[in-house]
mmCIF file of C-alpha atoms and ligand atoms in Angstrom:
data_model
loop_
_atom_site.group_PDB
_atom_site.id
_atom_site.type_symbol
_atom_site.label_atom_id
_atom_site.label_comp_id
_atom_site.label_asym_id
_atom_site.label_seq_id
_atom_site.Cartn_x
_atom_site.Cartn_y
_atom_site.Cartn_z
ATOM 1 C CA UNK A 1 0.000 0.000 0.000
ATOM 2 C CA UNK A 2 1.190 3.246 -0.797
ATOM 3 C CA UNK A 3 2.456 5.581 2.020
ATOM 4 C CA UNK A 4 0.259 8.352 3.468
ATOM 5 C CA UNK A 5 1.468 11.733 2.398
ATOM 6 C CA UNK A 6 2.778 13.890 5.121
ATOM 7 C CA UNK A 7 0.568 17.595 3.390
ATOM 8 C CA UNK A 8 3.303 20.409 4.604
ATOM 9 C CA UNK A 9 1.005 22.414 2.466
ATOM 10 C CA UNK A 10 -2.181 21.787 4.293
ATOM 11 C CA UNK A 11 -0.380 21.835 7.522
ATOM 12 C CA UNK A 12 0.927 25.434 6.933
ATOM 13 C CA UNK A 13 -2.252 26.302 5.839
ATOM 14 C CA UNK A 14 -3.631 25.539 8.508
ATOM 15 C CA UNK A 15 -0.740 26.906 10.735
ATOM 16 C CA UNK A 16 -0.887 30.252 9.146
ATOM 17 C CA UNK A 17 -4.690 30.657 9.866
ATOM 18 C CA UNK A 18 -4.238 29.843 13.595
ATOM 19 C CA UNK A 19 -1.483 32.223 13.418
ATOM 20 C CA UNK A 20 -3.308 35.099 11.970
ATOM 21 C CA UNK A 21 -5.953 34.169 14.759
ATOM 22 C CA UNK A 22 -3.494 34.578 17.174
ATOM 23 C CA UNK A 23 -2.432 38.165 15.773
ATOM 24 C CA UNK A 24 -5.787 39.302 16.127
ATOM 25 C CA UNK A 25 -6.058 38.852 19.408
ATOM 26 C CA UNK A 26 -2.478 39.857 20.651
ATOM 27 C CA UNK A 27 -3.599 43.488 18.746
ATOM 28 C CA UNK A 28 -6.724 43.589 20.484
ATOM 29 C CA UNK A 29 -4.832 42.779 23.557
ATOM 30 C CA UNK A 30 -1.533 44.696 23.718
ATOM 31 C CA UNK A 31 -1.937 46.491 20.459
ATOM 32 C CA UNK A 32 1.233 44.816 18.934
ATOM 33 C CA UNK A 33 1.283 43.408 15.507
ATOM 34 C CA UNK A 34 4.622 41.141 15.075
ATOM 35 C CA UNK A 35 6.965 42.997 13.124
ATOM 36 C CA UNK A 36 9.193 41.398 11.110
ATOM 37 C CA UNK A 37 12.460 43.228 9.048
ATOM 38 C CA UNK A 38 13.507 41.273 5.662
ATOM 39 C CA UNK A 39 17.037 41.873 4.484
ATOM 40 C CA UNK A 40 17.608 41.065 0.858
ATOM 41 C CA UNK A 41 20.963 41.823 -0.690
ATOM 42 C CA UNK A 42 21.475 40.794 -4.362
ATOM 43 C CA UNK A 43 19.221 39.781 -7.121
ATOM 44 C CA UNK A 44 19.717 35.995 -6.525
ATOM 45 C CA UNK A 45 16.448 34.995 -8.014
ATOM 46 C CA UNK A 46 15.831 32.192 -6.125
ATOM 47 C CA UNK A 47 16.609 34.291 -3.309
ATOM 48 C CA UNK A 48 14.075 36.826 -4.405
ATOM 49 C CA UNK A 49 11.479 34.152 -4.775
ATOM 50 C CA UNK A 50 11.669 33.049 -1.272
ATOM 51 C CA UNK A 51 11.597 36.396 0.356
ATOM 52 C CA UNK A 52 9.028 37.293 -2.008
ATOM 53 C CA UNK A 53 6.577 34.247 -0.598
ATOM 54 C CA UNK A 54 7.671 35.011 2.765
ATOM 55 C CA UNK A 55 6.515 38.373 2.706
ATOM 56 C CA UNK A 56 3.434 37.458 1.377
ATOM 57 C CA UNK A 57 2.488 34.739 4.040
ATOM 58 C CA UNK A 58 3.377 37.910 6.827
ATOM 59 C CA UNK A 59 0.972 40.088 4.653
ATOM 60 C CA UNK A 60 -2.253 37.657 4.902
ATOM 61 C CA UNK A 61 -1.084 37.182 8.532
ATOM 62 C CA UNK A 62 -1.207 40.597 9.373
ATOM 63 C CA UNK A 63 2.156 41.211 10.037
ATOM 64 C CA UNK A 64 4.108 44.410 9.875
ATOM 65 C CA UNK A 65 6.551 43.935 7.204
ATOM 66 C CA UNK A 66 9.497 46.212 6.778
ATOM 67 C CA UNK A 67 11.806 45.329 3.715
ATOM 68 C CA UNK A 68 14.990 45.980 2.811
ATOM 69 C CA UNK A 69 15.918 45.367 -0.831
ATOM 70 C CA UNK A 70 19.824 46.247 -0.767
ATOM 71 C CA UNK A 71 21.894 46.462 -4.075
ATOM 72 C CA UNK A 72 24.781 43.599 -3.930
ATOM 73 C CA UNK A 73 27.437 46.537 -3.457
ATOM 74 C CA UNK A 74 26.512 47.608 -0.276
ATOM 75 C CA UNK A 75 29.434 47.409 2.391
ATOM 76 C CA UNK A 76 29.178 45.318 5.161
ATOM 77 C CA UNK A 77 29.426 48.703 7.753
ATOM 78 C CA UNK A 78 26.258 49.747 5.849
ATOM 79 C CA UNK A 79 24.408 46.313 6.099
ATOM 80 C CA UNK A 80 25.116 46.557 10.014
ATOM 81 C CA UNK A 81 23.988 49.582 10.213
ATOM 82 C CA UNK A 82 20.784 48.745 9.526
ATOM 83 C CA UNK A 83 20.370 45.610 11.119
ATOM 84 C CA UNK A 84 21.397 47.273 14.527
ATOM 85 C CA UNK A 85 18.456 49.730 13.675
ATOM 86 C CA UNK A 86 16.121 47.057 13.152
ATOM 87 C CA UNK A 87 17.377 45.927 16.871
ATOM 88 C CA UNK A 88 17.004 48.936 18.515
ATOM 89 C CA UNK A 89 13.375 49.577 16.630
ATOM 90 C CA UNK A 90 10.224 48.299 18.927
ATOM 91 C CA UNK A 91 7.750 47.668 15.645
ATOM 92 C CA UNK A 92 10.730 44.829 14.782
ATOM 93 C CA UNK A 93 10.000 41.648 16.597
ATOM 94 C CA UNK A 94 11.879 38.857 14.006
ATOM 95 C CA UNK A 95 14.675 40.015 11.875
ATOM 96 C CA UNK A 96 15.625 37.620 8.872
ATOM 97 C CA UNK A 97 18.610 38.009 6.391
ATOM 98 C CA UNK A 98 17.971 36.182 3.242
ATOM 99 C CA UNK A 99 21.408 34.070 2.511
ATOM 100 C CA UNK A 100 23.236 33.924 0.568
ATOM 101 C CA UNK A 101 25.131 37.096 1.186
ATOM 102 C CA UNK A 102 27.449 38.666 -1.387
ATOM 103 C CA UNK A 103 30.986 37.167 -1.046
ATOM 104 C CA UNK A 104 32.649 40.325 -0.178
ATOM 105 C CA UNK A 105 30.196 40.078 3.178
ATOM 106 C CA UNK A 106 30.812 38.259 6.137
ATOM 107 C CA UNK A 107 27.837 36.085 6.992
ATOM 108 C CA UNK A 108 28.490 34.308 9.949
ATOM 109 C CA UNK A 109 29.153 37.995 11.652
ATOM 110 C CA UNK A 110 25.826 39.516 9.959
ATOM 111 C CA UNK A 111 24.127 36.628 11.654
ATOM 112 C CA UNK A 112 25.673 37.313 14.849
ATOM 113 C CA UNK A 113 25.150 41.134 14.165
ATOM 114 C CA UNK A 114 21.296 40.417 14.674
ATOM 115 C CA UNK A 115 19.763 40.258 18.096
ATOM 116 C CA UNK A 116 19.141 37.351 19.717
ATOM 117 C CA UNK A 117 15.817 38.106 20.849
ATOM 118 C CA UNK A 118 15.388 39.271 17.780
ATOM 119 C CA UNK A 119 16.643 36.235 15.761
ATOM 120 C CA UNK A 120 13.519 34.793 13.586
ATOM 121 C CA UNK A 121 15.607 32.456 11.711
ATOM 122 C CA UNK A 122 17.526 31.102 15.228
ATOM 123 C CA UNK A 123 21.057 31.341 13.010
ATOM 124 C CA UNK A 124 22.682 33.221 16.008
ATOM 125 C CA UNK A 125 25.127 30.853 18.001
ATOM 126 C CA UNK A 126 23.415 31.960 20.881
ATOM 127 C CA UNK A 127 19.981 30.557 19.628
ATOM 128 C CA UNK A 128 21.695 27.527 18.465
ATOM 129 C CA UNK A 129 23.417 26.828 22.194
ATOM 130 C CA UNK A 130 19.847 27.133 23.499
ATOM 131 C CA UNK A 131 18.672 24.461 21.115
ATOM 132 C CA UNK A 132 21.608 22.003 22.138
ATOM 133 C CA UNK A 133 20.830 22.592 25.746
ATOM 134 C CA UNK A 134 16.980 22.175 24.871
ATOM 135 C CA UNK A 135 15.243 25.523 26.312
ATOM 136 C CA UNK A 136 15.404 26.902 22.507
ATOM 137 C CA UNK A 137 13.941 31.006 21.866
ATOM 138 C CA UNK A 138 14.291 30.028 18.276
ATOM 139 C CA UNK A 139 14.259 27.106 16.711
ATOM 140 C CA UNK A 140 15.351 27.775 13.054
ATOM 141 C CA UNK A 141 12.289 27.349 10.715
ATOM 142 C CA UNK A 142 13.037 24.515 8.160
ATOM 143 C CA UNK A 143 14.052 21.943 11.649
ATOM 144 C CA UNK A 144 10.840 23.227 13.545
ATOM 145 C CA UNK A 145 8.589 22.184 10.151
ATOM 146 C CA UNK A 146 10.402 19.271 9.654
ATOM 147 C CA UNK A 147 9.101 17.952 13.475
ATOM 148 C CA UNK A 148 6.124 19.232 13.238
ATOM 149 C CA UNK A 149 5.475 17.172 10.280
ATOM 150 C CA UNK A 150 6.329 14.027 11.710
ATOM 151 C CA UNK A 151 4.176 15.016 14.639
ATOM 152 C CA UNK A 152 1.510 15.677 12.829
ATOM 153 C CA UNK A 153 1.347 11.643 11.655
ATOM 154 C CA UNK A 154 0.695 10.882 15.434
ATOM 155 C CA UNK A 155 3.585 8.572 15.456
ATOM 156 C CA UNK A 156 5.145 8.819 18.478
ATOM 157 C CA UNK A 157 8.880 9.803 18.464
ATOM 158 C CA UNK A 158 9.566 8.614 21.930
ATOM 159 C CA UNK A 159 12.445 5.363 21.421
ATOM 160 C CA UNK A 160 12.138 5.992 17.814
ATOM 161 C CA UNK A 161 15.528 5.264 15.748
ATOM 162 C CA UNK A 162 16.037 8.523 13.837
ATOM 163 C CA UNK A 163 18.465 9.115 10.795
ATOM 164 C CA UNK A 164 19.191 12.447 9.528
ATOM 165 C CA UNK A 165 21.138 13.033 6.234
ATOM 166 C CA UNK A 166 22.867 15.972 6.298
ATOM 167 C CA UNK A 167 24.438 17.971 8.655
ATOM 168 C CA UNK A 168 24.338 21.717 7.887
ATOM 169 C CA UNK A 169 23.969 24.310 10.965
ATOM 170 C CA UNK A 170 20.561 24.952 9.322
ATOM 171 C CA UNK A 171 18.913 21.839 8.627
ATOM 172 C CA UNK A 172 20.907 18.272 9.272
ATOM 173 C CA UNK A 173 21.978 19.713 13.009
ATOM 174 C CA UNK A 174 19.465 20.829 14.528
ATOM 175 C CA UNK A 175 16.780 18.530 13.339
ATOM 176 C CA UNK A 176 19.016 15.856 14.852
ATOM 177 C CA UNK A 177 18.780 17.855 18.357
ATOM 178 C CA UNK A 178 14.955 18.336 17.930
ATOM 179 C CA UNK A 179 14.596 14.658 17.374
ATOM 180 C CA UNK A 180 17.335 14.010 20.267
ATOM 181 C CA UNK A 181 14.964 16.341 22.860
ATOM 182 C CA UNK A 182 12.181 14.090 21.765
ATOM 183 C CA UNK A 183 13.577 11.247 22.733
ATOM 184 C CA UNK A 184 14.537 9.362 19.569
ATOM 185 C CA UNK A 185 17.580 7.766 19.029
ATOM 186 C CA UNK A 186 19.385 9.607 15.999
ATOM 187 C CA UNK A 187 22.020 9.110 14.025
ATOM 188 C CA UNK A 188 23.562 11.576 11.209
ATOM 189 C CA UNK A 189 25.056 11.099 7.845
ATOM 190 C CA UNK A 190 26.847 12.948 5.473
ATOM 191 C CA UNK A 191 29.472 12.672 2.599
ATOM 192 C CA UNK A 192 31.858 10.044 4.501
ATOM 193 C CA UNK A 193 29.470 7.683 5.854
ATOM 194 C CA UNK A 194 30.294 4.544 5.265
ATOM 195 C CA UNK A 195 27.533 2.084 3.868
ATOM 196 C CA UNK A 196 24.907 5.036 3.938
ATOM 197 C CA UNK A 197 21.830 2.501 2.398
ATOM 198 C CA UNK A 198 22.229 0.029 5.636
ATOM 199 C CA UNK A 199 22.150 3.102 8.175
ATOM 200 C CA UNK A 200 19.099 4.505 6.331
ATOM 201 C CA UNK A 201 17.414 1.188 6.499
ATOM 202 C CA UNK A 202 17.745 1.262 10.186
ATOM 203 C CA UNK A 203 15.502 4.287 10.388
ATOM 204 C CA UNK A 204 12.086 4.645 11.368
ATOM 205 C CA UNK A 205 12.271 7.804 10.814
ATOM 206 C CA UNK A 206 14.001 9.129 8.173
ATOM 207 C CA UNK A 207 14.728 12.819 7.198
ATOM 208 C CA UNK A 208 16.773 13.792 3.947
ATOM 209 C CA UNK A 209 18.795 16.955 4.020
ATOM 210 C CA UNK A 210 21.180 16.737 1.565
ATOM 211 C CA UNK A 211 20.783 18.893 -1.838
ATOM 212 C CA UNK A 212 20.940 15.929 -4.219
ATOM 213 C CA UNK A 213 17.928 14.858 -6.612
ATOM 214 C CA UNK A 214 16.247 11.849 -5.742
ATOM 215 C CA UNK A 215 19.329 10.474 -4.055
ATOM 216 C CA UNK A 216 17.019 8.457 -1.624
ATOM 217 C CA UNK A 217 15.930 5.560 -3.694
ATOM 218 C CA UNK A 218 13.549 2.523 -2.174
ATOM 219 C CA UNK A 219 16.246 -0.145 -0.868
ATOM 220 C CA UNK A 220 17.598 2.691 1.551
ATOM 221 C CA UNK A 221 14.194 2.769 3.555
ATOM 222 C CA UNK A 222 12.644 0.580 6.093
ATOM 223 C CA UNK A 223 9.182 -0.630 5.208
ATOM 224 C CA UNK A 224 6.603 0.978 6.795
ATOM 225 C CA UNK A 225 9.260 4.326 7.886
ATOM 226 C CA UNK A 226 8.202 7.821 8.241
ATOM 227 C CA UNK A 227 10.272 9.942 5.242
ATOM 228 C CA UNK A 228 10.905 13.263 5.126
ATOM 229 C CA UNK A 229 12.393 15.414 2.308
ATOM 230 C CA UNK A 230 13.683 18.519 3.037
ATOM 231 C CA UNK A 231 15.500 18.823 -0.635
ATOM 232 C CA UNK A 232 14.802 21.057 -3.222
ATOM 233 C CA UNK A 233 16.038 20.859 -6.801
ATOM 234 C CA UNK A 234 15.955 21.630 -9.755
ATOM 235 C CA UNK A 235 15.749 18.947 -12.827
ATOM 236 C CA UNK A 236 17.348 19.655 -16.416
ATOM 237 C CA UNK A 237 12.999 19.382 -17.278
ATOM 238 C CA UNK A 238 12.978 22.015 -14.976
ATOM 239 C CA UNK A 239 11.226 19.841 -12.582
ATOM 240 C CA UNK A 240 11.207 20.823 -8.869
ATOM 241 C CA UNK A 241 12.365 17.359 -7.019
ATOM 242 C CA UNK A 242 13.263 16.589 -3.667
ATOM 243 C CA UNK A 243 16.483 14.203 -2.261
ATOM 244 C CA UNK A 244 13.914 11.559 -2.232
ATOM 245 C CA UNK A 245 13.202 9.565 -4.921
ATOM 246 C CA UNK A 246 9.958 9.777 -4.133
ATOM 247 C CA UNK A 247 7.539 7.237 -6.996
ATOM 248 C CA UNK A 248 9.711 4.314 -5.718
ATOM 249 C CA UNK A 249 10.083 5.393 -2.110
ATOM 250 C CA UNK A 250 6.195 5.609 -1.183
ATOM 251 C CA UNK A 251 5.500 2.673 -2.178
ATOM 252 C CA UNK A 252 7.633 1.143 0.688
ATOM 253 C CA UNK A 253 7.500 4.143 3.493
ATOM 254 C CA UNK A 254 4.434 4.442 5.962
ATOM 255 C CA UNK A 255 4.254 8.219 5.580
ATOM 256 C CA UNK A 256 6.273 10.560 3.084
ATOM 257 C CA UNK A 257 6.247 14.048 2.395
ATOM 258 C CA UNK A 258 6.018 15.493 -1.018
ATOM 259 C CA UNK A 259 8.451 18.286 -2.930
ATOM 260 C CA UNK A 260 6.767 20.504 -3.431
ATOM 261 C CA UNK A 261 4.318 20.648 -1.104
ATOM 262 C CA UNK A 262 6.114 19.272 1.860
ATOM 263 C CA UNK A 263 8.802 21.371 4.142
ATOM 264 C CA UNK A 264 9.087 24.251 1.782
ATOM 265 C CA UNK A 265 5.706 25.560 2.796
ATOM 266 C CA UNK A 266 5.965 24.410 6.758
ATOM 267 C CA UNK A 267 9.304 26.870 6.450
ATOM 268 C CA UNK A 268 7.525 29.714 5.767
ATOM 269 C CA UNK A 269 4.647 28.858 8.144
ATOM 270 C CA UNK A 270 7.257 28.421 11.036
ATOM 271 C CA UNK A 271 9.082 31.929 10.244
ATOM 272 C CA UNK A 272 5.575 33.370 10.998
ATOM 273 C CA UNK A 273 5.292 31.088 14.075
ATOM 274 C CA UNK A 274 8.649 32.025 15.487
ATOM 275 C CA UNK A 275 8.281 35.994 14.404
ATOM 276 C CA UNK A 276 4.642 35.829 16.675
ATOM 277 C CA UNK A 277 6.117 34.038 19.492
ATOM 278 C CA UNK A 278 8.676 37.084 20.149
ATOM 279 C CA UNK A 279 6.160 39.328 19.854
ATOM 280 C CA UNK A 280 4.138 37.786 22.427
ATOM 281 C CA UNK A 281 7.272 37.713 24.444
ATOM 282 C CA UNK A 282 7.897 41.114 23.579
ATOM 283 C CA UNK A 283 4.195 41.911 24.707
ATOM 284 C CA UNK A 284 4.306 39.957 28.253
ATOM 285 C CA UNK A 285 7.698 41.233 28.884
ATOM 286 C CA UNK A 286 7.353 44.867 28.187
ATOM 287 C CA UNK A 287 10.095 45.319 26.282
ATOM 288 C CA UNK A 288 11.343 45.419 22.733
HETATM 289 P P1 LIG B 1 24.252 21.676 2.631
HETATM 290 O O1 LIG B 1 24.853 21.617 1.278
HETATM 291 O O2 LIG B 1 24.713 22.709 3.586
HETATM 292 O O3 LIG B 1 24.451 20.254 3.351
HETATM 293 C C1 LIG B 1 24.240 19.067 2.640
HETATM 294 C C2 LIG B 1 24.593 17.904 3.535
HETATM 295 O O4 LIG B 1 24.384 16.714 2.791
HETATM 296 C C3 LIG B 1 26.063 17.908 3.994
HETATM 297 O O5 LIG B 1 26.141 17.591 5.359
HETATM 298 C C4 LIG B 1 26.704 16.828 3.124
HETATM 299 O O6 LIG B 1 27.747 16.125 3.759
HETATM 300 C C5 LIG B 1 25.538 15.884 2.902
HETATM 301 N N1 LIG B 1 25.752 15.133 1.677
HETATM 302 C C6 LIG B 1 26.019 15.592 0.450
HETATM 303 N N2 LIG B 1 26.173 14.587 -0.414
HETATM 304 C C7 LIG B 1 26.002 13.442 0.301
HETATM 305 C C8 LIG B 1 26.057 12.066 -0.023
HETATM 306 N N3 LIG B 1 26.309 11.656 -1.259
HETATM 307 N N4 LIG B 1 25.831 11.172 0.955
HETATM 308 C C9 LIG B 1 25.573 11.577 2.212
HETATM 309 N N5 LIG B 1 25.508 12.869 2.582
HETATM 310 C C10 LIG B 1 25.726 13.796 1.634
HETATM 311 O O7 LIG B 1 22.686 21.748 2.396
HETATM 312 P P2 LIG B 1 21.492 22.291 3.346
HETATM 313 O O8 LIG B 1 21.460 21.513 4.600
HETATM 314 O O9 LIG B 1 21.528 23.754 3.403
HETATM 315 O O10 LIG B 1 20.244 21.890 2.436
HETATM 316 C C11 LIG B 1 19.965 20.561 2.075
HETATM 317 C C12 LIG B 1 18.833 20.549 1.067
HETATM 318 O O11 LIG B 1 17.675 21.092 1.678
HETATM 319 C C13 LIG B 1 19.077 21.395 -0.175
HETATM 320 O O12 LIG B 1 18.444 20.770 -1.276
HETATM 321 C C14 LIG B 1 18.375 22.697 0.122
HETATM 322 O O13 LIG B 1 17.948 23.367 -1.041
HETATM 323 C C15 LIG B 1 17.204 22.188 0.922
HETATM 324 N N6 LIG B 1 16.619 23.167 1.825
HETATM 325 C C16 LIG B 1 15.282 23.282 1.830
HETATM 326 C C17 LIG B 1 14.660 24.166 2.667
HETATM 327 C C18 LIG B 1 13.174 24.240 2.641
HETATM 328 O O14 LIG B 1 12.623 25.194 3.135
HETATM 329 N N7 LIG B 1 12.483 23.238 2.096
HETATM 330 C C19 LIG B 1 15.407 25.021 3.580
HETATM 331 C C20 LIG B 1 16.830 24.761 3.574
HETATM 332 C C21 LIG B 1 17.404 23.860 2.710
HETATM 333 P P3 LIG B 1 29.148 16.815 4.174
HETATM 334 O O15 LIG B 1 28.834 17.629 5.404
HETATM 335 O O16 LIG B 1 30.051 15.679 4.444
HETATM 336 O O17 LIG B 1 29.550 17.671 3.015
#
């Protein structure tokens, strides 16, 4: 039987509703609307794609939105400029910087440059300590959909054997510690594991994170295991695919989510989520 599909599209639909719900009532409440500041430097279109549907989603949420389209000359003193501005400014609950950055810019000290209460994207090393010692603020977006998901097939992930390909600071990582706080047992891959099909097999649960098209094929998953694919690329068709080959993989996985349609959307839904959550904070704390 084939597996169930895991909808990331429905389930951000239905996350950004509750959401704009829950903006309602923190205006009616505290008069704060979550503000979030978008840094976009560069014409990378893909880049430009993904801020554009990110803005969007903050739009129909009711979110304020400020947006900072920045030519890819601008120094890096200018760039900090203004994200120490969006710091300092109380409308600004979730700051996000679209990577990648221009080569002649530092990213790993733009990241840092951002607050960490402020931190929507939960890049800053502060935010990422949090997350290892399991009291996150933010838990970066495309990690937080990814669980979500697998929650939302009611499997429990308690004593579940996990295996995460991939292990990027912004997906592979701290999935693995998201899975690790839920008590599965998890193991990560990457380019120098050794016999990757047999450790995938092991998996109940089994999230790809690795940037290759439909790498995942059906003899690397258990029968029956929950599959995740956080990959996104693009065929020589022009085809949007995920790491997971994903015709011959449902037919052997319990649940599996689609590309498109899967974590993409749950990404943008949990930017919203996290950018809301410090504004509540901000609105029960009294400060900015
Ligand atoms: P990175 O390139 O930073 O990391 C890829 C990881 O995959 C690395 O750890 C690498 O290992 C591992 N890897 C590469 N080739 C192999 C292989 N043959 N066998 C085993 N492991 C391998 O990518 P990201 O984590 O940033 O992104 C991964 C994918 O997810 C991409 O397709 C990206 O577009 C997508 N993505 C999707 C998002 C969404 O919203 N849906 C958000 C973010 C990313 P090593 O460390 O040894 O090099």
């Amino acid at each position: 039987m084939p597996a169930q599909l895991i909808d990331g599209k429905r389930l951000a639909q239905a996350t950004r509703e509750a959401i704009a719900k829950d903006v309602t009532e923190l205006y009616s409440q505290s008069g704060i609307r979550p503000g979030l500041a978008v840094f976009l430097v560069g014409d990378n279109p893909a880049s430009a794609v993904y801020v554009r549907n990110k803005k969007k989603a903050c739009d129909i949420a009711g979110f304020y939105v400020e947006d900072h389209a920045l030519p890819a000359t601008i120094s890096q003193p200018d760039l900090l400029a203004l994200i120490e501005k969006a710091n300092a400014d109380p409308r600004i609950h979730g700051i996000l910087v679209q990577l990648p950055l221009p080569p002649h810019i530092d990213s790993g000290l733009v990241l840092r440059a951002v607050s960490p209460m402020k931190d929507a994207d939960g890049f800053h090393p502060y935010n990422i300590g949090r997350l290892v010692e399991g009291d996150p603020v933010f838990t970066p977006c495309t990690p937080k959909g990814v669980v979500r998901m697998i929650e939302s097939t009611g499997i429990p992930i308690e004593g579940k054997r996990a295996v995460v390909i991939g292990r990027s600071h912004i997906v592979g990582k701290p999935v693995a510690m998201l899975l690790i706080h839920r008590h599965a047992t998890v193991t990560v891959c990457h380019s120098r594991t050794k016999d990757l099909p047999a450790v995938c097999r092991e998996a109940d649960i089994l999230v790809a994170a690795i940037g290759r098209a439909q790498f995942v094929k059906a003899d690397m998953v258990k029968e029956g295991a929950t599959v995740v694919d956080v990959g996104i690329n693009r065929l020589d068709d022009g085809r949007l695919v995920g790491d997971v080959d994903f015709e011959s993989v449902r037919e052997r996985a319990g649940w599996i989510s689609p590309v498109p349609g899967g974590v993409g959307p749950m990404t943008i839904a949990m930017l919203l989520a996290n950018t809301l959550e410090a504004a509540q904070r901000a609105a029960t704390e009294g400060r900015v």
